Amino acid sequence: MYLEVYEDHEWADLVAEMWTSFMQRRPDARICLPTGETPRPLYASSAPNLDLSSTTVFLLDEFDLPRGSAARCDSMFEQDLLRLLVRPPKAQHRLRVEASDADAECSRFDAIIGKGGLDLTILGLGGNGHIGLNEPGTSMDSPTRMVDLSPATTRAAKRYDADANALRGMTLGMHRIIESDEVWLLVTGSHKTAVLERMLSGPIGPELPASYLRDHPNATVFADRSAAPNL
Ligand code: F6R
């Protein structure tokens, strides 16, 4: 696994340059994207130059919250990236958390990914070490599925909308993340320092699902200085 640490003030612009250049090289890529606080500055910086008109985009996960909730991943994605794009994605796929048959919905989404794989998966790092909504306890081969959220993740979702009470969510399975050709893990802010250090130097295993990325052949952590003051 590679680690890039950038000064806080240039983190978003430097990662945006890398992403823009990835998309220029691979305009028809199949990419999976996260939402939340971490990617916001990256999306804002990338949007004016990003051409996704040949790109297929998958949304990494979704909270089981009423449609329109500001904490839902589809709402944040619309707000933080889609509405800013001059050249929006050719196709978009998301986990429809409101589907009556959750297992069938997860299988549907997973099958679309299975057909062509993922060229690039961009992730944020949960305060408890989750990636997507693959919470502590997740095995490396876990499928795309509906999960119960840890109390820490339920609390964290209130940062997006104080009224949100997210107890469950659908997530891309860990196995699809691991199978992705390339993975970028975004980590910013001093509140992520401890979990980043555990992820990089603690044991690899289900207690901290992001640690599985250490065995990925082409994974890079893009951290800002606040998150990685000693690295
Ligand atoms: C969001 C997602 C989550 C977040 C993580 C960090 O799609 O998959 O794993 O990336 O919870 O959230 P922020 O960036 O808000 O600190």
PDB file of C-alpha atoms and ligand atoms in Angstrom, residues 33-39 60-61 63 73 76 123-127 130-134 153 156 159-160 171 191-192, ligand 1:
ATOM      1  CA  LEU A  33     -17.407   6.848  -5.085  1.00  0.00           C
ATOM      2  CA  PRO A  34     -18.041   7.658  -1.428  1.00  0.00           C
ATOM      3  CA  THR A  35     -19.929  10.505   0.188  1.00  0.00           C
ATOM      4  CA  GLY A  36     -19.525  12.223   3.547  1.00  0.00           C
ATOM      5  CA  GLU A  37     -17.329  15.052   4.759  1.00  0.00           C
ATOM      6  CA  THR A  38     -13.974  13.793   3.517  1.00  0.00           C
ATOM      7  CA  PRO A  39     -14.559  13.842  -0.254  1.00  0.00           C
ATOM      8  CA  LEU A  60     -20.532   3.008  -2.482  1.00  0.00           C
ATOM      9  CA  ASP A  61     -23.307   2.753   0.082  1.00  0.00           C
ATOM     10  CA  PHE A  63     -28.114   4.729   4.783  1.00  0.00           C
ATOM     11  CA  CYS A  73     -25.584   9.211   0.402  1.00  0.00           C
ATOM     12  CA  MET A  76     -24.916  14.190  -0.454  1.00  0.00           C
ATOM     13  CA  LEU A 123     -13.171   5.514  -0.026  1.00  0.00           C
ATOM     14  CA  GLY A 124     -13.334   7.520   3.174  1.00  0.00           C
ATOM     15  CA  LEU A 125     -12.235   6.115   6.519  1.00  0.00           C
ATOM     16  CA  GLY A 126     -14.803   5.707   9.284  1.00  0.00           C
ATOM     17  CA  GLY A 127     -13.784   6.742  12.801  1.00  0.00           C
ATOM     18  CA  HIS A 130     -15.101   1.031   8.518  1.00  0.00           C
ATOM     19  CA  ILE A 131     -14.923   1.454   4.759  1.00  0.00           C
ATOM     20  CA  GLY A 132     -18.194   1.826   2.948  1.00  0.00           C
ATOM     21  CA  LEU A 133     -20.468   0.534   5.685  1.00  0.00           C
ATOM     22  CA  ASN A 134     -18.293  -2.517   6.254  1.00  0.00           C
ATOM     23  CA  THR A 153     -21.656   5.157  12.829  1.00  0.00           C
ATOM     24  CA  ALA A 156     -21.417   9.957  12.920  1.00  0.00           C
ATOM     25  CA  ARG A 159     -23.007  15.137  11.467  1.00  0.00           C
ATOM     26  CA  TYR A 160     -24.710  15.124   8.073  1.00  0.00           C
ATOM     27  CA  THR A 171     -22.937  -1.289   1.373  1.00  0.00           C
ATOM     28  CA  HIS A 191      -9.922  13.315  14.373  1.00  0.00           C
ATOM     29  CA  LYS A 192      -8.785  10.532  11.992  1.00  0.00           C
TER      30      LYS A 192
HETATM   31  C1  F6R B   1     -19.534   7.143   2.819  1.00  0.00           C
HETATM   32  C2  F6R B   1     -18.860   6.008   3.407  1.00  0.00           C
HETATM   33  C3  F6R B   1     -18.279   6.048   4.766  1.00  0.00           C
HETATM   34  C4  F6R B   1     -17.474   7.323   5.025  1.00  0.00           C
HETATM   35  C5  F6R B   1     -16.830   7.311   6.420  1.00  0.00           C
HETATM   36  C6  F6R B   1     -16.118   8.604   6.707  1.00  0.00           C
HETATM   37  O1  F6R B   1     -20.008   6.821   1.527  1.00  0.00           O
HETATM   38  O2  F6R B   1     -18.775   5.005   2.785  1.00  0.00           O
HETATM   39  O3  F6R B   1     -17.461   4.924   4.940  1.00  0.00           O
HETATM   40  O4  F6R B   1     -16.481   7.440   4.048  1.00  0.00           O
HETATM   41  O5  F6R B   1     -17.811   7.100   7.380  1.00  0.00           O
HETATM   42  O6  F6R B   1     -17.051   9.641   6.738  1.00  0.00           O
HETATM   43  P1  F6R B   1     -16.608  11.166   6.736  1.00  0.00           P
HETATM   44  O7  F6R B   1     -15.877  11.393   5.465  1.00  0.00           O
HETATM   45  O8  F6R B   1     -17.884  11.927   6.794  1.00  0.00           O
HETATM   46  O9  F6R B   1     -15.738  11.354   7.938  1.00  0.00           O
END
